[in-house]
């Protein structure tokens, strides 16, 4: 195929605006007629966590063919915490489909990813999705998107974007909302018409930037990227230009291209296409693979610096080693180093041989890593997330966030009061029917631990999203937690009798029968201070009390903490113990007498 027969596009949007669903539709309408079989739902969200959470975490690429033109499609994460994934892959494409919810309009993560795309000079196409919803406001969504692009410094050419209206879950898209279609034909035609073909030289020396990895049990590491110029064939020798400027030699074992969900082996691959190469085990993200006779490096991938860090260490609790396969500091270091090779926005630093400072783009970014590790069999304990401060001209600065909340109007004033108390500055407030949308500029650390409180305050009906918005001078001390912890004093099973006697003191995180140890956090105290409690004490049996008497006790259901909830809850002197089967909270110092001295 001639290189003018390619189009390379990314689909970018806020979380849950429908981009993965749209890609599914594009695949179905081009692949099912060819293969004669039906594809499964959300086929692009192949990661288990993605399927569970309904979000895209890993950037992925696929391809469809329409009217003889191969359209390479990159499905990118919508959450700013996975911005490293976004920044890696936007350099592979020439245009983007900006998917905007017809009800919500552009949201904070839309701003983040769109800003990256515009900086790279990508040609945007705006797709207004979910226009079938009763509360849809497509014209207003278009106007808000135009204002956002102008605010981000888009060029006149970028501001002259085509608009397509869609109902992605039904596989429909059309240019005129008054003349809807039953397929995505007009979307495909607009991509061919509006997105420029890659400008490349097939006869020039080979050059390609590594943007992501895949892995095969048979082929080992597979590098993925877009060929900028020239071509390469299997078995051919290439130069590997590393980030430090050194140049090595390697050999391409096999060359692959993509179509639909298949990776197809090819004799050679050429400029303009997004391809996969095996045999390059030493290649790293952001490094250049080039013709050995003309080894010229491409610009390295630029990634925004981390804003949040946590300290990881092996599990040292009395229950250490009972549930996991990988429990030593060597196991932990090897796993973190491997992650840092492919996760370009993650930084791993050794503090001591037993402790590692892991920095990322946000709490969700790090919690997804922890969740994957526990599922792989690791035991680890982590300190609470801390924002990364920096010093400029002798003054301390901290990261700040652009926060958008959407709440029922009855709750708006209470939420605004809490955010103002956390040093948030209200930027805009807009009533939307029986709901209110409020925008804040707020220190990143003020949002640590806020999500659970926010959902409680709004009866679970509030929606919040935020994105990193730069650095500002340190805003002073900030108190985000007003309650102490209930801390177990003994090791053993928790009894209903003890919990029933103590539950007026606070809220428990455990239920009767849970194994606890001294120093383990079993609940939240109703007051500011920590309270040591013995939940392992049972009432003595007598001839007038049967063993089943505890069944009649009226116990309040415990508060179940997810991994994210646990990370948000813990104070500076506490840790989260994470194993394949359990998530526990504990004090850093387990002995009560030693804690009192600190």
mmCIF file with all atom_site columns, N, CA and C in Angstrom, residues 476-512:
data_model
loop_
_atom_site.group_PDB
_atom_site.id
_atom_site.type_symbol
_atom_site.label_atom_id
_atom_site.label_alt_id
_atom_site.label_comp_id
_atom_site.label_asym_id
_atom_site.label_entity_id
_atom_site.label_seq_id
_atom_site.pdbx_PDB_ins_code
_atom_site.Cartn_x
_atom_site.Cartn_y
_atom_site.Cartn_z
_atom_site.occupancy
_atom_site.B_iso_or_equiv
_atom_site.pdbx_formal_charge
_atom_site.auth_seq_id
_atom_site.auth_comp_id
_atom_site.auth_asym_id
_atom_site.auth_atom_id
_atom_site.pdbx_PDB_model_num
ATOM 1   N N  . UNK A 1 476 ? 0.455   27.087  52.834 1.00 0.00 ? 476 UNK A N  1
ATOM 2   C CA . UNK A 1 476 ? 0.438   26.963  54.285 1.00 0.00 ? 476 UNK A CA 1
ATOM 3   C C  . UNK A 1 476 ? -0.118  25.646  54.766 1.00 0.00 ? 476 UNK A C  1
ATOM 4   N N  . UNK A 1 477 ? -0.214  25.530  56.082 1.00 0.00 ? 477 UNK A N  1
ATOM 5   C CA . UNK A 1 477 ? -0.692  24.291  56.693 1.00 0.00 ? 477 UNK A CA 1
ATOM 6   C C  . UNK A 1 477 ? -2.136  24.021  56.284 1.00 0.00 ? 477 UNK A C  1
ATOM 7   N N  . UNK A 1 478 ? -2.438  22.747  56.127 1.00 0.00 ? 478 UNK A N  1
ATOM 8   C CA . UNK A 1 478 ? -3.770  22.341  55.686 1.00 0.00 ? 478 UNK A CA 1
ATOM 9   C C  . UNK A 1 478 ? -4.153  21.073  56.426 1.00 0.00 ? 478 UNK A C  1
ATOM 10  N N  . UNK A 1 479 ? -5.275  21.114  57.086 1.00 0.00 ? 479 UNK A N  1
ATOM 11  C CA . UNK A 1 479 ? -5.742  19.937  57.828 1.00 0.00 ? 479 UNK A CA 1
ATOM 12  C C  . UNK A 1 479 ? -6.913  19.327  57.076 1.00 0.00 ? 479 UNK A C  1
ATOM 13  N N  . UNK A 1 480 ? -6.744  18.078  56.659 1.00 0.00 ? 480 UNK A N  1
ATOM 14  C CA . UNK A 1 480 ? -7.787  17.433  55.855 1.00 0.00 ? 480 UNK A CA 1
ATOM 15  C C  . UNK A 1 480 ? -8.464  16.277  56.579 1.00 0.00 ? 480 UNK A C  1
ATOM 16  N N  . UNK A 1 481 ? -7.924  15.879  57.744 1.00 0.00 ? 481 UNK A N  1
ATOM 17  C CA . UNK A 1 481 ? -8.530  14.778  58.497 1.00 0.00 ? 481 UNK A CA 1
ATOM 18  C C  . UNK A 1 481 ? -8.759  15.216  59.939 1.00 0.00 ? 481 UNK A C  1
ATOM 19  N N  . UNK A 1 482 ? -9.974  15.059  60.423 1.00 0.00 ? 482 UNK A N  1
ATOM 20  C CA . UNK A 1 482 ? -10.346 15.550  61.740 1.00 0.00 ? 482 UNK A CA 1
ATOM 21  C C  . UNK A 1 482 ? -10.544 14.447  62.773 1.00 0.00 ? 482 UNK A C  1
ATOM 22  N N  . UNK A 1 483 ? -10.393 13.195  62.375 1.00 0.00 ? 483 UNK A N  1
ATOM 23  C CA . UNK A 1 483 ? -10.655 12.080  63.283 1.00 0.00 ? 483 UNK A CA 1
ATOM 24  C C  . UNK A 1 483 ? -9.424  11.197  63.423 1.00 0.00 ? 483 UNK A C  1
ATOM 25  N N  . UNK A 1 484 ? -9.246  10.668  64.640 1.00 0.00 ? 484 UNK A N  1
ATOM 26  C CA . UNK A 1 484 ? -8.172  9.719   64.883 1.00 0.00 ? 484 UNK A CA 1
ATOM 27  C C  . UNK A 1 484 ? -8.589  8.299   64.516 1.00 0.00 ? 484 UNK A C  1
ATOM 28  N N  . UNK A 1 485 ? -7.733  7.347   64.853 1.00 0.00 ? 485 UNK A N  1
ATOM 29  C CA . UNK A 1 485 ? -7.980  5.948   64.497 1.00 0.00 ? 485 UNK A CA 1
ATOM 30  C C  . UNK A 1 485 ? -8.266  5.109   65.743 1.00 0.00 ? 485 UNK A C  1
ATOM 31  N N  . UNK A 1 486 ? -9.031  4.042   65.547 1.00 0.00 ? 486 UNK A N  1
ATOM 32  C CA . UNK A 1 486 ? -9.192  3.000   66.553 1.00 0.00 ? 486 UNK A CA 1
ATOM 33  C C  . UNK A 1 486 ? -8.129  1.948   66.276 1.00 0.00 ? 486 UNK A C  1
ATOM 34  N N  . UNK A 1 487 ? -7.236  1.714   67.255 1.00 0.00 ? 487 UNK A N  1
ATOM 35  C CA . UNK A 1 487 ? -6.062  0.866   67.030 1.00 0.00 ? 487 UNK A CA 1
ATOM 36  C C  . UNK A 1 487 ? -6.131  -0.351  67.955 1.00 0.00 ? 487 UNK A C  1
ATOM 37  N N  . UNK A 1 488 ? -6.010  -1.542  67.359 1.00 0.00 ? 488 UNK A N  1
ATOM 38  C CA . UNK A 1 488 ? -6.066  -2.778  68.142 1.00 0.00 ? 488 UNK A CA 1
ATOM 39  C C  . UNK A 1 488 ? -4.842  -2.905  69.036 1.00 0.00 ? 488 UNK A C  1
ATOM 40  N N  . UNK A 1 489 ? -5.051  -3.476  70.237 1.00 0.00 ? 489 UNK A N  1
ATOM 41  C CA . UNK A 1 489 ? -3.954  -3.667  71.186 1.00 0.00 ? 489 UNK A CA 1
ATOM 42  C C  . UNK A 1 489 ? -3.500  -5.116  71.283 1.00 0.00 ? 489 UNK A C  1
ATOM 43  N N  . UNK A 1 490 ? -4.330  -6.068  70.810 1.00 0.00 ? 490 UNK A N  1
ATOM 44  C CA . UNK A 1 490 ? -4.012  -7.489  70.950 1.00 0.00 ? 490 UNK A CA 1
ATOM 45  C C  . UNK A 1 490 ? -4.084  -8.187  69.594 1.00 0.00 ? 490 UNK A C  1
ATOM 46  N N  . UNK A 1 491 ? -3.446  -9.347  69.538 1.00 0.00 ? 491 UNK A N  1
ATOM 47  C CA . UNK A 1 491 ? -3.512  -10.173 68.336 1.00 0.00 ? 491 UNK A CA 1
ATOM 48  C C  . UNK A 1 491 ? -4.522  -11.296 68.543 1.00 0.00 ? 491 UNK A C  1
ATOM 49  N N  . UNK A 1 492 ? -5.331  -11.546 67.505 1.00 0.00 ? 492 UNK A N  1
ATOM 50  C CA . UNK A 1 492 ? -6.320  -12.608 67.587 1.00 0.00 ? 492 UNK A CA 1
ATOM 51  C C  . UNK A 1 492 ? -7.561  -12.262 66.791 1.00 0.00 ? 492 UNK A C  1
ATOM 52  N N  . UNK A 1 493 ? -8.601  -13.087 66.880 1.00 0.00 ? 493 UNK A N  1
ATOM 53  C CA . UNK A 1 493 ? -9.844  -12.792 66.160 1.00 0.00 ? 493 UNK A CA 1
ATOM 54  C C  . UNK A 1 493 ? -10.660 -11.729 66.898 1.00 0.00 ? 493 UNK A C  1
ATOM 55  N N  . UNK A 1 494 ? -11.320 -10.857 66.135 1.00 0.00 ? 494 UNK A N  1
ATOM 56  C CA . UNK A 1 494 ? -12.195 -9.844  66.726 1.00 0.00 ? 494 UNK A CA 1
ATOM 57  C C  . UNK A 1 494 ? -13.521 -10.478 67.113 1.00 0.00 ? 494 UNK A C  1
ATOM 58  N N  . UNK A 1 495 ? -14.036 -10.109 68.283 1.00 0.00 ? 495 UNK A N  1
ATOM 59  C CA . UNK A 1 495 ? -15.298 -10.654 68.772 1.00 0.00 ? 495 UNK A CA 1
ATOM 60  C C  . UNK A 1 495 ? -16.413 -9.625  68.678 1.00 0.00 ? 495 UNK A C  1
ATOM 61  N N  . UNK A 1 496 ? -17.612 -10.106 68.364 1.00 0.00 ? 496 UNK A N  1
ATOM 62  C CA . UNK A 1 496 ? -18.771 -9.226  68.276 1.00 0.00 ? 496 UNK A CA 1
ATOM 63  C C  . UNK A 1 496 ? -19.026 -8.529  69.605 1.00 0.00 ? 496 UNK A C  1
ATOM 64  N N  . UNK A 1 497 ? -18.781 -9.236  70.713 1.00 0.00 ? 497 UNK A N  1
ATOM 65  C CA . UNK A 1 497 ? -19.016 -8.650  72.036 1.00 0.00 ? 497 UNK A CA 1
ATOM 66  C C  . UNK A 1 497 ? -18.189 -7.372  72.215 1.00 0.00 ? 497 UNK A C  1
ATOM 67  N N  . UNK A 1 498 ? -16.891 -7.436  71.879 1.00 0.00 ? 498 UNK A N  1
ATOM 68  C CA . UNK A 1 498 ? -16.017 -6.270  72.034 1.00 0.00 ? 498 UNK A CA 1
ATOM 69  C C  . UNK A 1 498 ? -16.431 -5.142  71.096 1.00 0.00 ? 498 UNK A C  1
ATOM 70  N N  . UNK A 1 499 ? -16.714 -5.489  69.841 1.00 0.00 ? 499 UNK A N  1
ATOM 71  C CA . UNK A 1 499 ? -17.091 -4.465  68.864 1.00 0.00 ? 499 UNK A CA 1
ATOM 72  C C  . UNK A 1 499 ? -18.378 -3.764  69.304 1.00 0.00 ? 499 UNK A C  1
ATOM 73  N N  . UNK A 1 500 ? -19.335 -4.526  69.815 1.00 0.00 ? 500 UNK A N  1
ATOM 74  C CA . UNK A 1 500 ? -20.607 -3.915  70.229 1.00 0.00 ? 500 UNK A CA 1
ATOM 75  C C  . UNK A 1 500 ? -20.399 -2.916  71.367 1.00 0.00 ? 500 UNK A C  1
ATOM 76  N N  . UNK A 1 501 ? -19.464 -3.208  72.277 1.00 0.00 ? 501 UNK A N  1
ATOM 77  C CA . UNK A 1 501 ? -19.188 -2.310  73.386 1.00 0.00 ? 501 UNK A CA 1
ATOM 78  C C  . UNK A 1 501 ? -18.439 -1.056  72.955 1.00 0.00 ? 501 UNK A C  1
ATOM 79  N N  . UNK A 1 502 ? -17.715 -1.149  71.823 1.00 0.00 ? 502 UNK A N  1
ATOM 80  C CA . UNK A 1 502 ? -16.856 -0.038  71.381 1.00 0.00 ? 502 UNK A CA 1
ATOM 81  C C  . UNK A 1 502 ? -17.436 0.772   70.225 1.00 0.00 ? 502 UNK A C  1
ATOM 82  N N  . UNK A 1 503 ? -18.498 0.294   69.585 1.00 0.00 ? 503 UNK A N  1
ATOM 83  C CA . UNK A 1 503 ? -18.925 0.935   68.338 1.00 0.00 ? 503 UNK A CA 1
ATOM 84  C C  . UNK A 1 503 ? -19.473 2.349   68.549 1.00 0.00 ? 503 UNK A C  1
ATOM 85  N N  . UNK A 1 504 ? -19.838 2.694   69.788 1.00 0.00 ? 504 UNK A N  1
ATOM 86  C CA . UNK A 1 504 ? -20.261 4.071   70.038 1.00 0.00 ? 504 UNK A CA 1
ATOM 87  C C  . UNK A 1 504 ? -19.086 5.041   69.999 1.00 0.00 ? 504 UNK A C  1
ATOM 88  N N  . UNK A 1 505 ? -17.869 4.495   70.038 1.00 0.00 ? 505 UNK A N  1
ATOM 89  C CA . UNK A 1 505 ? -16.667 5.343   69.982 1.00 0.00 ? 505 UNK A CA 1
ATOM 90  C C  . UNK A 1 505 ? -16.310 5.766   68.564 1.00 0.00 ? 505 UNK A C  1
ATOM 91  N N  . UNK A 1 506 ? -16.816 5.055   67.561 1.00 0.00 ? 506 UNK A N  1
ATOM 92  C CA . UNK A 1 506 ? -16.458 5.397   66.192 1.00 0.00 ? 506 UNK A CA 1
ATOM 93  C C  . UNK A 1 506 ? -17.026 4.411   65.194 1.00 0.00 ? 506 UNK A C  1
ATOM 94  N N  . UNK A 1 507 ? -16.421 4.371   64.018 1.00 0.00 ? 507 UNK A N  1
ATOM 95  C CA . UNK A 1 507 ? -16.858 3.493   62.933 1.00 0.00 ? 507 UNK A CA 1
ATOM 96  C C  . UNK A 1 507 ? -15.807 2.413   62.724 1.00 0.00 ? 507 UNK A C  1
ATOM 97  N N  . UNK A 1 508 ? -16.229 1.144   62.676 1.00 0.00 ? 508 UNK A N  1
ATOM 98  C CA . UNK A 1 508 ? -15.279 0.046   62.504 1.00 0.00 ? 508 UNK A CA 1
ATOM 99  C C  . UNK A 1 508 ? -15.094 -0.296  61.026 1.00 0.00 ? 508 UNK A C  1
ATOM 100 N N  . UNK A 1 509 ? -13.863 -0.753  60.707 1.00 0.00 ? 509 UNK A N  1
ATOM 101 C CA . UNK A 1 509 ? -13.535 -1.220  59.359 1.00 0.00 ? 509 UNK A CA 1
ATOM 102 C C  . UNK A 1 509 ? -13.557 -2.749  59.278 1.00 0.00 ? 509 UNK A C  1
ATOM 103 N N  . UNK A 1 510 ? -13.705 -3.410  60.418 1.00 0.00 ? 510 UNK A N  1
ATOM 104 C CA . UNK A 1 510 ? -13.640 -4.875  60.461 1.00 0.00 ? 510 UNK A CA 1
ATOM 105 C C  . UNK A 1 510 ? -14.959 -5.443  60.962 1.00 0.00 ? 510 UNK A C  1
ATOM 106 N N  . UNK A 1 511 ? -15.121 -6.750  60.790 1.00 0.00 ? 511 UNK A N  1
ATOM 107 C CA . UNK A 1 511 ? -16.306 -7.445  61.280 1.00 0.00 ? 511 UNK A CA 1
ATOM 108 C C  . UNK A 1 511 ? -15.865 -8.548  62.240 1.00 0.00 ? 511 UNK A C  1
ATOM 109 N N  . UNK A 1 512 ? -16.786 -9.088  63.032 1.00 0.00 ? 512 UNK A N  1
ATOM 110 C CA . UNK A 1 512 ? -16.416 -10.181 63.938 1.00 0.00 ? 512 UNK A CA 1
ATOM 111 C C  . UNK A 1 512 ? -15.755 -11.339 63.182 1.00 0.00 ? 512 UNK A C  1
#
